[in-house]
């Protein structure tokens, strides 16, 4: 199966390991993966902050890079949420009918990683091996915008050697919220502090999530507190294989 | 407090103080956790919850799009039942009408049913300046009034207080406005409730004027519906001779039959109860039974303007259940005062800027007081898409605000938008970032200058890698020319 990989601006720039891991999982499952070079960003940072007009160039770049693919895979629930729910709104603000049509054409083919693996490929066991104590934080946009449900957990439970520990109050937001983290840093950190407390309570070595943005926030706090708990993207755990260790 | 003057610090500043208050955080965490668990349990009992929710949303949406005719129908029905309807464009007009109505009775005090509309217009303060004392009779509202505090929650105004604080307030303040608290009052909830009961009893027995709001106004019958848990509302609605109700125009529902839906949605969403302990319906006047005169003040106060906004008008479906407050992780950390408005939490963040505009910094900061986590939408009994509204109002804020900081941000956003418009420009920006990353080493970045210090004050920032994914792909996979 031929799929296109959308690295996201954050993944491409700051977390290439998570994107390479996504690529590795897809290729291991027999996908032929393209990386359309014209891709940039989903525009979410602009849209969510209220700059709908300024998000138009990103949306335009997105649809022109991914138009024509049957499957676009993204290692971020948040970006997929933005693509599905906001690209239409942004296109409307740009006042461009052709852009709106292109958005309507492209967005139904865009999948978050766990959705793609479970719903499209029909796989829960991706052949991973990861002998560590892991706790999983379901990020808000995966949970509530995409309704991915227990798909990420099903994938993790099938990983050999893993010990998956439930995170208390898992469904509460970590406090990242894009520019919220900068506009309301005190509340953001207060929420993040409660999240790291719960992560610590699990005794896990690894905090896993499907969004590098949330991991950047929670991981940034854990690192500052010298907790010695490693933030890892879902794809990185799924990409770990015994023969590669 | 004043419901009209929003002269509060903007949300981020008020929130900074709130998150540092350990007692507040503890009180709020306990209370919201308890209510949201209760709600989840009773909502889980109904297998048709999602259908009820859809019905609630549909009835409200239908009513709002035909609001003018339903309001006229309501007015005719109230008039036919012996009541009088007054129309108030704004807070000042509503306050003037109510003050005048109380003056006509010759009374200088009134008992009150807890009401968001009267808080919104700052009625108690307006009455006080006319020499009229308005006594709150809802237990939590009484606590807040005695302490000269502001409510922190729509349904549980004293949510930010624990029982030992309440004991202190009762002992300190009750004597100043009537029956004092017993000298040996403890912080046992039963004793606290008993003290409030005694304090309120002489007010109920003495009062000849009552002021209420309403949860629903039924167009078909002219009936006002008040739901509550303590029975104080029923006392206010039935014992005094004169009743004045201040009702937001969005409270109208077409028919009696519609209550079937809302009386299931509201108590489950708000208090986590299957039904309210008290549901009172008042339809006009009857000789020898209840008030002998009855006035309804229909309040606009910005609602017509909100109604004109196709997306924003959804907020007017709100039935003030406060489920969104109880699940909001931001509200849980800050409490209601940080929102600087009588409507706090997620619904306040979308309602207040619509009622008051976004000209001032405090209302403009409210749509940003959310991480857009979506928990509020999931519990809203009338399915208001609060995250979508927040984003919509942020866009309105961006379009309408013209200060230097707004211009600066817009320029920065436009520049970043330009970078994201072309992959070559993004690639060049990434090379700059990775150059910066190499200067920092691999441990994570400690402190950065403003505005990034807002991130690095408490969190380490990731070190930009030496090579972006894009560069890695080009280096290792470029033999494949048919990819784009």
XYZ file of C-alpha atoms in Angstrom:
729
model
C 0.000 0.000 0.000
C 1.282 3.433 -0.932
C 0.941 6.035 1.789
C 2.108 9.596 2.258
C 3.757 10.639 5.508
C 2.972 14.045 6.987
C 5.778 14.724 9.454
C 4.078 17.859 10.946
C 6.138 21.018 11.440
C 6.950 20.054 15.011
C 7.913 16.474 14.183
C 9.976 17.509 11.181
C 11.830 20.275 13.018
C 12.186 19.096 16.618
C 11.224 15.418 16.837
C 12.552 13.666 13.718
C 13.078 10.448 15.735
C 9.303 10.102 16.169
C 8.776 10.642 12.436
C 11.513 8.132 11.504
C 9.873 5.659 13.909
C 6.524 6.184 12.161
C 8.218 5.519 8.851
C 9.857 2.370 10.233
C 6.545 0.960 11.526
C 4.779 1.641 8.241
C 7.562 0.111 6.156
C 7.786 -2.920 8.405
C 4.082 -3.493 7.752
C 4.707 -3.405 4.021
C 3.686 0.154 3.174
C 5.460 2.065 0.459
C 5.946 5.479 2.050
C 6.249 8.828 0.269
C 7.404 12.013 1.921
C 5.939 14.796 -0.243
C 8.641 17.466 -0.131
C 6.216 20.405 -0.408
C 4.650 19.738 2.980
C 4.984 22.225 5.861
C 2.422 22.517 8.688
C -1.294 21.930 9.315
C -1.766 25.556 10.358
C -3.228 24.673 13.743
C -1.101 27.075 15.738
C -2.454 29.951 13.682
C -6.059 28.775 13.576
C -6.302 27.958 17.266
C -4.866 31.339 18.182
C -7.473 33.079 16.021
C -5.274 33.893 13.007
C -7.460 32.124 10.466
C -6.324 34.270 7.555
C -2.642 33.708 8.348
C -3.251 29.932 8.388
C -4.258 29.954 4.713
C -0.700 29.517 3.306
C -0.131 26.421 5.472
C -3.458 24.870 4.476
C -2.725 25.623 0.823
C 0.703 23.968 1.116
C -0.871 20.974 2.860
C -3.512 20.245 0.262
C -1.151 20.790 -2.629
C 1.391 18.355 -1.117
C -1.143 15.631 -0.261
C -3.842 15.890 -2.927
C -4.216 12.585 -4.731
C -2.999 10.222 -1.982
C -5.389 7.543 -0.730
C -3.758 7.527 2.697
C -1.929 10.256 4.556
C -0.473 9.125 7.891
C 0.321 11.592 10.662
C 2.076 10.920 13.989
C -0.131 13.506 15.729
C -3.781 13.351 16.777
C -3.832 17.080 17.234
C -2.753 17.897 13.678
C -5.252 15.396 12.252
C -7.965 17.030 14.377
C -7.026 20.384 12.921
C -7.001 19.024 9.368
C -10.427 17.410 9.764
C -12.187 20.126 11.715
C -10.444 23.387 10.864
C -9.111 23.286 7.320
C -12.619 23.897 5.997
C -13.032 26.931 8.265
C -9.653 28.320 7.213
C -10.443 27.830 3.518
C -13.695 29.709 4.043
C -11.803 32.600 5.632
C -9.420 32.624 2.699
C -12.509 33.134 0.535
C -11.255 30.618 -1.985
C -13.667 28.040 -3.392
C -10.947 26.000 -5.031
C -9.104 25.703 -1.736
C -12.309 24.634 0.025
C -12.867 21.949 -2.625
C -9.300 20.688 -2.275
C -9.737 20.536 1.515
C -12.896 18.493 1.042
C -10.978 16.141 -1.248
C -7.859 15.655 0.904
C -8.963 15.622 4.546
C -11.029 12.382 4.446
C -7.811 10.530 3.566
C -5.815 11.769 6.544
C -5.264 9.403 9.492
C -3.612 9.555 12.856
C -1.091 6.708 13.239
C -3.129 4.436 15.548
C -6.247 4.924 13.403
C -4.327 3.990 10.291
C -2.761 0.885 11.819
C -5.946 -0.445 13.418
C -8.683 0.768 11.046
C -6.971 0.764 7.654
C -4.291 -1.908 7.958
C -6.312 -3.951 10.464
C -3.245 -4.586 12.622
C -2.842 -4.365 16.392
C 0.343 -6.397 16.744
C 3.021 -4.518 14.834
C 5.783 -6.920 15.920
C 7.325 -4.586 18.484
C 9.428 -5.529 21.499
C 9.844 -3.063 24.354
C 10.631 -4.564 27.762
C 9.885 -1.495 29.915
C 7.296 -0.055 32.294
C 5.193 2.354 30.274
C 2.280 4.621 31.101
C 0.123 6.112 28.374
C -1.356 9.624 28.235
C -4.253 9.840 25.762
C -3.957 13.320 24.304
C -7.110 15.465 24.245
C -7.429 15.873 20.509
C -6.934 12.144 19.816
C -9.427 11.378 22.523
C -12.115 13.983 21.868
C -11.661 15.322 18.343
C -10.738 12.025 16.676
C -12.340 9.589 19.144
C -9.478 7.117 18.698
C -10.732 5.324 21.793
C -8.538 2.455 22.953
C -6.699 1.969 19.644
C -3.341 3.241 20.952
C -3.692 1.058 24.054
C -4.547 -1.998 21.944
C -1.382 -1.403 19.935
C 0.677 -0.996 23.100
C -0.772 -4.061 24.791
C 0.359 -6.155 21.824
C 3.978 -5.041 22.279
C 6.115 -7.898 23.613
C 7.794 -7.371 26.959
C 5.946 -4.167 27.778
C 4.401 -3.495 31.176
C 1.603 -1.017 30.606
C 0.536 0.867 33.743
C -2.711 2.886 33.881
C -2.175 6.612 34.371
C -4.427 8.154 37.069
C -6.780 10.823 35.696
C -5.411 9.974 32.277
C -8.090 11.857 30.381
C -7.354 15.227 31.957
C -5.561 17.697 29.723
C -1.811 18.095 30.336
C -2.046 21.871 29.960
C -0.101 22.324 26.739
C -2.831 23.719 24.492
C -0.530 25.229 21.848
C -0.149 28.943 22.435
C -2.099 28.498 25.717
C 1.253 27.372 27.194
C 2.654 30.846 26.404
C -0.460 32.958 26.948
C -1.355 31.346 30.275
C 1.944 29.867 31.449
C 0.923 29.673 35.110
C -2.189 27.587 34.556
C -0.417 25.524 31.911
C 2.381 24.638 34.312
C -0.093 23.980 37.156
C -1.916 21.471 34.961
C 1.332 19.962 33.758
C 2.573 19.620 37.332
C -0.498 17.581 38.261
C 0.047 15.436 35.161
C 3.709 14.761 36.006
C 2.687 13.900 39.582
C 0.327 11.234 38.227
C 3.001 9.968 35.833
C 5.435 9.674 38.740
C 2.838 7.799 40.826
C 2.714 5.015 38.231
C 6.386 4.214 38.706
C 6.766 4.000 34.921
C 10.103 4.542 33.195
C 8.475 5.797 30.019
C 5.637 8.215 29.384
C 4.021 7.465 26.042
C 1.634 9.610 23.980
C 0.644 10.024 20.362
C 1.484 13.728 20.164
C 4.977 15.202 20.299
C 3.512 18.558 21.379
C 2.008 17.231 24.622
C 5.163 15.183 25.225
C 7.269 18.298 24.720
C 5.314 20.022 27.516
C 5.104 17.107 29.979
C 8.626 15.964 29.063
C 9.933 19.510 29.539
C 8.555 19.528 33.073
C 9.821 16.021 33.865
C 13.254 16.976 32.550
C 13.347 20.214 34.585
C 12.349 18.209 37.671
C 15.077 15.649 36.833
C 12.501 12.855 37.151
C 14.364 10.404 34.944
C 11.144 9.462 33.152
C 11.543 9.337 29.414
C 8.869 10.802 27.134
C 8.396 8.656 24.026
C 6.074 8.937 21.081
C 3.768 5.960 20.489
C 5.535 5.369 17.163
C 8.915 5.040 18.874
C 7.655 2.206 21.073
C 5.891 0.509 18.189
C 9.064 0.780 16.093
C 11.249 -0.934 18.705
C 11.953 -4.461 17.589
C 13.990 -7.238 19.189
C 16.219 -7.778 16.178
C 17.118 -4.100 16.109
C 18.243 -3.960 19.725
C -18.846 42.926 43.424
C -20.466 44.235 40.343
C -21.905 42.170 37.581
C -21.510 44.900 35.008
C -18.154 46.428 35.685
C -15.535 43.957 34.565
C -12.716 46.008 35.987
C -10.744 42.863 36.810
C -7.209 41.997 35.835
C -7.137 39.969 32.634
C -7.350 36.202 32.968
C -3.630 35.329 32.898
C -2.876 37.789 35.712
C -5.820 36.748 37.877
C -5.038 33.086 37.213
C -1.413 33.546 38.292
C -2.623 34.527 41.774
C -5.220 31.751 41.882
C -2.914 28.843 41.014
C -0.628 29.839 43.897
C -3.436 29.592 46.461
C -3.024 26.084 47.859
C -6.268 26.181 49.872
C -8.244 27.312 46.824
C -6.699 24.601 44.638
C -7.512 21.992 47.270
C -11.128 23.154 47.750
C -11.767 23.343 44.008
C -10.097 20.021 43.217
C -12.195 18.218 45.831
C -15.475 19.834 44.885
C -15.226 19.562 41.098
C -14.038 15.983 41.357
C -17.024 15.027 43.516
C -19.592 16.728 41.285
C -18.163 15.374 38.042
C -18.144 11.817 39.338
C -21.753 12.161 40.505
C -22.726 13.570 37.129
C -20.987 10.809 35.226
C -22.772 8.169 37.319
C -26.319 9.492 36.838
C -25.800 10.336 33.164
C -24.532 6.784 32.689
C -27.878 5.478 33.952
C -29.746 6.796 30.920
C -29.283 4.898 27.696
C -30.992 7.680 25.738
C -28.738 10.458 27.062
C -27.337 11.352 23.645
C -30.862 11.577 22.207
C -31.996 13.762 25.101
C -28.953 15.933 24.541
C -29.730 16.251 20.844
C -33.359 17.111 21.671
C -32.243 19.770 24.144
C -29.951 21.302 21.549
C -32.644 21.164 18.845
C -35.374 22.751 20.996
C -33.061 25.565 22.051
C -31.773 26.135 18.519
C -35.323 26.227 17.153
C -36.453 28.641 19.870
C -33.501 30.948 19.311
C -34.162 31.175 15.607
C -37.799 32.106 16.299
C -37.138 34.022 19.479
C -39.183 37.113 18.618
C -42.443 35.216 18.136
C -41.953 33.001 21.209
C -41.236 36.044 23.362
C -44.413 37.733 22.154
C -46.361 34.572 22.859
C -44.845 34.463 26.332
C -45.792 38.095 26.972
C -49.408 37.502 25.941
C -49.673 34.418 28.133
C -48.209 36.197 31.179
C -50.528 39.164 30.659
C -53.541 36.873 30.313
C -52.578 35.208 33.604
C -52.571 38.541 35.411
C -48.844 39.317 35.265
C -46.986 42.212 33.684
C -44.044 41.930 31.279
C -41.346 44.615 31.079
C -38.626 44.732 28.427
C -35.099 45.752 29.393
C -32.469 46.484 26.755
C -29.540 46.536 29.173
C -28.488 46.229 32.790
C -29.211 49.851 33.647
C -32.734 49.647 32.275
C -33.456 46.366 34.075
C -32.139 47.731 37.369
C -34.234 50.882 36.970
C -37.394 48.849 36.328
C -36.850 46.543 39.305
C -35.933 49.408 41.660
C -39.067 51.268 40.612
C -41.240 48.183 41.124
C -39.862 47.643 44.633
C -40.311 51.337 45.468
C -43.960 51.145 44.426
C -44.536 48.518 47.094
C -43.170 50.878 49.737
C -40.771 48.186 50.983
C -37.073 48.607 51.636
C -36.084 44.959 51.579
C -36.551 41.926 49.380
C -35.668 38.249 49.524
C -33.975 36.734 46.531
C -33.890 33.422 44.765
C -30.425 32.674 43.421
C -30.341 34.164 39.934
C -27.574 34.570 37.376
C -29.465 37.279 35.472
C -29.697 39.554 38.527
C -26.003 38.983 39.215
C -25.201 39.787 35.625
C -26.867 43.195 35.908
C -25.531 43.902 39.409
C -29.051 44.233 40.800
C -28.180 43.908 44.492
C -25.769 46.829 44.246
C -28.274 48.897 42.272
C -30.958 48.227 44.879
C -28.549 48.988 47.721
C -27.783 52.375 46.237
C -31.549 53.026 46.217
C -31.734 52.091 49.908
C -33.221 48.639 49.339
C -31.654 45.552 50.945
C -31.791 42.408 48.835
C -31.168 39.233 50.838
C -29.854 36.152 49.071
C -31.594 33.026 50.369
C -29.683 30.278 48.552
C -27.241 28.808 51.063
C -24.118 29.214 48.961
C -25.207 32.621 47.714
C -25.818 33.653 51.327
C -22.275 32.635 52.257
C -20.882 34.731 49.413
C -23.102 37.718 50.236
C -22.259 37.642 53.953
C -18.564 37.619 53.162
C -18.938 40.420 50.587
C -17.219 38.025 48.222
C -18.013 37.247 44.599
C -19.496 33.926 43.450
C -16.913 31.552 42.029
C -19.213 29.082 40.303
C -22.580 29.266 38.526
C -24.255 26.580 40.575
C -22.121 26.438 43.718
C -21.156 30.086 44.256
C -19.143 29.255 47.398
C -17.308 26.295 45.845
C -13.998 27.955 46.694
C -14.798 27.852 50.431
C -14.507 24.888 52.781
C -16.676 24.361 55.835
C -14.310 25.800 58.402
C -14.115 28.985 56.343
C -17.933 29.032 56.172
C -18.188 28.662 59.940
C -15.955 31.713 60.335
C -18.041 33.730 57.897
C -21.293 32.826 59.691
C -19.875 33.671 63.120
C -18.399 36.925 61.921
C -21.146 38.248 59.652
C -24.604 36.856 60.430
C -25.324 39.162 63.334
C -24.815 42.197 61.100
C -27.815 41.386 58.923
C -30.260 39.530 61.181
C -30.306 36.414 63.332
C -26.755 35.741 64.537
C -25.009 32.362 64.328
C -25.063 30.292 67.552
C -21.993 30.980 69.708
C -21.044 27.282 69.742
C -21.349 26.783 65.980
C -19.002 24.085 64.683
C -18.087 23.275 61.092
C -20.445 20.298 61.010
C -22.532 20.677 57.793
C -25.785 19.947 59.651
C -25.055 22.724 62.161
C -24.044 25.131 59.428
C -27.256 24.441 57.502
C -29.293 24.886 60.686
C -27.661 28.251 61.380
C -28.485 29.375 57.854
C -32.055 28.135 58.222
C -32.583 30.200 61.373
C -30.916 33.219 59.875
C -33.119 33.055 56.783
C -36.379 32.205 58.544
C -37.043 35.690 59.895
C -36.304 37.115 56.469
C -38.797 34.810 54.768
C -41.467 35.595 57.362
C -40.928 39.344 57.120
C -40.449 39.825 53.396
C -43.275 41.212 51.271
C -41.201 41.410 48.074
C -39.299 38.619 46.354
C -36.962 38.754 43.395
C -36.212 35.712 41.285
C -34.778 34.597 38.006
C -36.038 31.602 36.084
C -34.555 28.472 34.578
C -37.206 28.308 31.881
C -39.982 30.555 30.660
C -42.726 28.619 28.874
C -44.143 30.592 25.937
C -47.282 28.486 25.666
C -48.461 29.009 29.253
C -46.551 32.062 30.450
C -45.142 29.881 33.236
C -41.826 30.542 34.930
C -39.935 27.456 36.076
C -37.459 27.608 38.943
C -35.502 24.500 39.884
C -33.516 24.300 43.095
C -32.317 22.022 45.846
C -33.092 23.750 49.105
C -36.706 24.962 49.033
C -35.690 28.556 49.646
C -36.747 29.398 46.113
C -40.215 27.999 46.704
C -40.487 30.094 49.882
C -39.594 33.226 47.897
C -42.008 32.387 45.100
C -44.991 31.640 47.299
C -44.818 33.649 50.532
C -44.307 37.324 49.556
C -47.055 39.495 48.090
C -45.003 40.918 45.257
C -42.821 38.905 42.914
C -40.417 40.375 40.384
C -38.577 37.990 38.055
C -35.631 38.991 35.900
C -35.319 36.594 33.008
C -32.852 36.534 30.107
C -34.689 36.431 26.790
C -32.922 33.179 25.864
C -34.674 31.318 28.706
C -37.892 30.880 26.789
C -38.955 27.418 25.604
C -41.952 26.924 23.333
C -44.151 24.539 25.281
C -44.816 22.775 28.540
C -43.935 19.510 26.816
C -40.342 20.721 26.256
C -39.715 20.626 29.991
C -39.766 16.855 29.747
C -36.363 17.088 28.076
C -34.804 19.861 30.146
C -35.926 18.591 33.538
C -33.970 15.426 32.790
C -30.924 17.182 31.336
C -30.500 19.952 33.895
C -30.351 18.202 37.299
C -28.188 15.361 36.022
C -25.750 17.808 34.455
C -25.643 20.289 37.284
C -25.914 18.560 40.650
C -25.634 14.960 39.531
C -29.186 14.299 40.730
C -31.909 12.409 38.864
C -34.328 15.248 39.463
C -34.274 18.475 41.429
C -35.625 18.342 44.946
C -37.797 21.388 44.154
C -39.302 22.349 40.828
C -41.637 25.341 41.103
C -43.796 26.646 38.303
C -45.410 30.021 38.582
C -48.108 31.086 36.150
C -49.600 34.478 36.908
C -51.606 35.387 39.987
C -54.379 33.582 41.839
C -56.361 35.276 44.590
C -55.381 34.028 48.034
C -52.548 31.868 46.740
C -49.033 33.163 46.248
C -48.043 36.668 45.149
C -50.824 39.105 44.359
C -48.782 40.864 41.760
C -46.233 39.434 39.400
C -43.760 41.189 37.103
C -41.388 39.662 34.579
C -38.476 41.755 33.345
C -37.220 40.286 30.065
C -33.542 41.085 29.788
C -31.599 41.519 26.561
C -28.242 42.961 27.726
C -26.196 41.905 24.693
C -28.161 38.766 23.853
C -29.653 40.108 20.604
C -26.184 40.947 19.420
C -24.892 37.460 20.284
C -27.911 36.009 18.501
C -26.847 37.747 15.300
C -23.551 35.812 15.274
C -24.247 32.557 13.474
C -21.615 30.542 15.354
C -21.513 32.521 18.607
C -25.266 32.342 19.157
C -24.930 28.688 20.180
C -23.835 29.977 23.575
C -27.393 31.214 24.169
C -28.584 27.605 24.337
C -26.873 27.387 27.730
C -29.135 26.248 30.578
C -26.579 27.289 33.245
C -25.985 23.754 34.516
C -22.249 24.396 35.025
C -21.206 20.890 33.947
C -18.546 22.537 31.765
C -17.029 24.279 34.788
C -16.771 21.043 36.739
C -14.843 19.225 34.007
C -12.684 22.138 32.883
C -9.031 21.610 33.887
C -8.411 25.352 33.677
C -11.373 26.239 35.915
C -10.283 23.534 38.360
C -6.931 25.285 38.830
C -8.133 28.890 38.919
C -11.702 28.992 40.226
C -14.314 31.398 38.971
C -12.928 34.732 40.183
C -10.083 34.620 37.665
C -12.631 34.942 34.857
C -13.688 38.356 36.184
C -17.307 37.769 35.243
C -20.439 36.258 36.773
C -20.180 33.562 34.100
C -16.885 31.752 34.711
C -15.408 28.627 33.182
C -15.775 27.530 29.561
C -19.302 28.894 29.111
C -18.216 32.211 30.611
C -15.260 32.328 28.251
C -17.635 32.212 25.275
C -20.596 34.107 26.738
C -18.942 37.060 28.455
C -17.033 38.378 25.407
C -20.251 38.169 23.415
C -22.315 40.038 25.996
C -19.696 42.722 26.650
C -17.563 42.789 23.479
C -13.804 42.292 23.258
C -12.693 45.914 23.546
C -11.268 45.473 27.028
C -8.248 43.322 27.807
C -10.156 41.298 30.434
C -12.961 40.105 28.138
C -10.538 39.658 25.209
C -8.358 37.340 27.302
C -11.263 34.983 28.090
C -11.462 33.040 24.797
C -7.784 32.200 25.367
C -8.453 30.812 28.856
C -8.746 27.277 27.505
C -6.487 24.568 26.124
C -9.292 23.488 23.744
C -9.194 20.052 25.342
C -12.867 19.528 24.506
C -14.030 18.120 27.853
C -16.642 20.919 28.102
C -18.325 19.970 24.845
C -18.570 16.320 25.869
C -20.592 17.105 28.986
C -22.697 19.998 27.691
C -26.350 18.887 27.908
C -27.328 21.101 24.974
C -24.210 20.221 22.929
C -22.755 23.718 22.656
C -19.532 23.322 20.692
C -17.543 25.405 23.151
C -14.071 24.687 21.660
C -15.298 25.794 18.239
C -16.816 28.928 19.768
C -13.598 29.710 21.606
C -11.624 29.545 18.370
C -14.289 31.636 16.615
C -14.113 34.299 19.334
C -10.317 34.281 19.244
C -10.613 35.103 15.571
C -13.029 37.927 16.404
C -10.555 39.194 18.992
C -7.736 39.132 16.445
C -9.851 41.011 13.901
C -11.157 43.671 16.278
C -8.205 44.474 18.476
C -5.713 47.079 17.257
C -3.284 47.717 20.128
C 0.489 47.709 19.648
C 0.852 44.224 21.106
C -1.910 42.927 18.839
C -0.154 44.426 15.809
C 3.162 42.926 16.881
C 1.607 39.478 17.332
C -0.167 39.759 13.997
C 3.095 40.596 12.265
C 4.821 37.618 13.897
C 1.940 35.327 12.988
C 1.949 36.584 9.413
C 5.699 35.948 9.187
C 5.291 32.407 10.488
C 2.354 31.880 8.151
C 4.639 32.947 5.308
C 7.268 30.412 6.399
C 4.619 27.663 6.505
C 3.426 28.645 3.046
C 6.506 27.179 1.379
C 8.573 24.108 2.233
C 11.829 25.777 1.071
C 11.318 28.613 3.553
C 10.505 26.093 6.309
C 13.658 24.110 5.484
C 15.785 27.268 5.799
C 14.171 28.079 9.176
C 14.921 24.532 10.329
C 18.606 24.925 9.449
C 18.737 28.027 11.635
C 17.062 26.097 14.476
C 19.475 23.181 14.231
C 22.399 25.608 14.253
C 20.977 26.984 17.517
C 20.561 23.419 18.764
C 24.228 22.637 18.208
C 25.140 25.616 20.371
C 23.131 24.124 23.229
C 24.295 20.504 23.384
C 21.962 17.585 24.081
C 20.589 18.097 27.601
C 17.538 20.183 26.803
C 17.457 23.940 26.840
C 17.205 25.598 30.251
C 16.357 29.283 29.824
C 15.453 31.284 26.772
C 14.763 35.032 26.374
C 11.216 36.523 26.286
C 8.709 35.499 24.932
C 10.101 31.955 25.021
C 10.952 32.443 28.697
C 7.223 31.911 29.239
C 7.971 28.341 28.237
C 11.381 27.851 29.817
C 10.610 29.427 33.208
C 9.248 26.061 34.334
C 9.944 23.613 31.510
C 13.016 22.572 29.612
C 12.763 23.045 25.872
C 13.810 20.316 23.457
C 17.143 20.822 21.719
C 16.653 21.197 17.969
C 18.256 18.136 16.365
C 21.265 18.450 14.087
C 19.184 17.239 11.180
C 15.459 17.733 10.502
C 13.422 14.802 9.239
C 13.298 16.535 5.894
C 17.110 16.725 5.685
C 17.455 13.107 6.775
C 15.001 12.031 4.072
C 16.850 14.003 1.413
C 20.176 12.559 2.520
C 19.063 8.923 2.693
C 16.148 8.566 0.276
C 16.663 10.961 -2.604
C 17.306 8.232 -5.182
C 13.523 7.846 -5.287
C 12.583 10.528 -7.788
C 8.928 9.689 -8.292
C 7.952 10.925 -4.848
C 7.091 14.601 -4.896
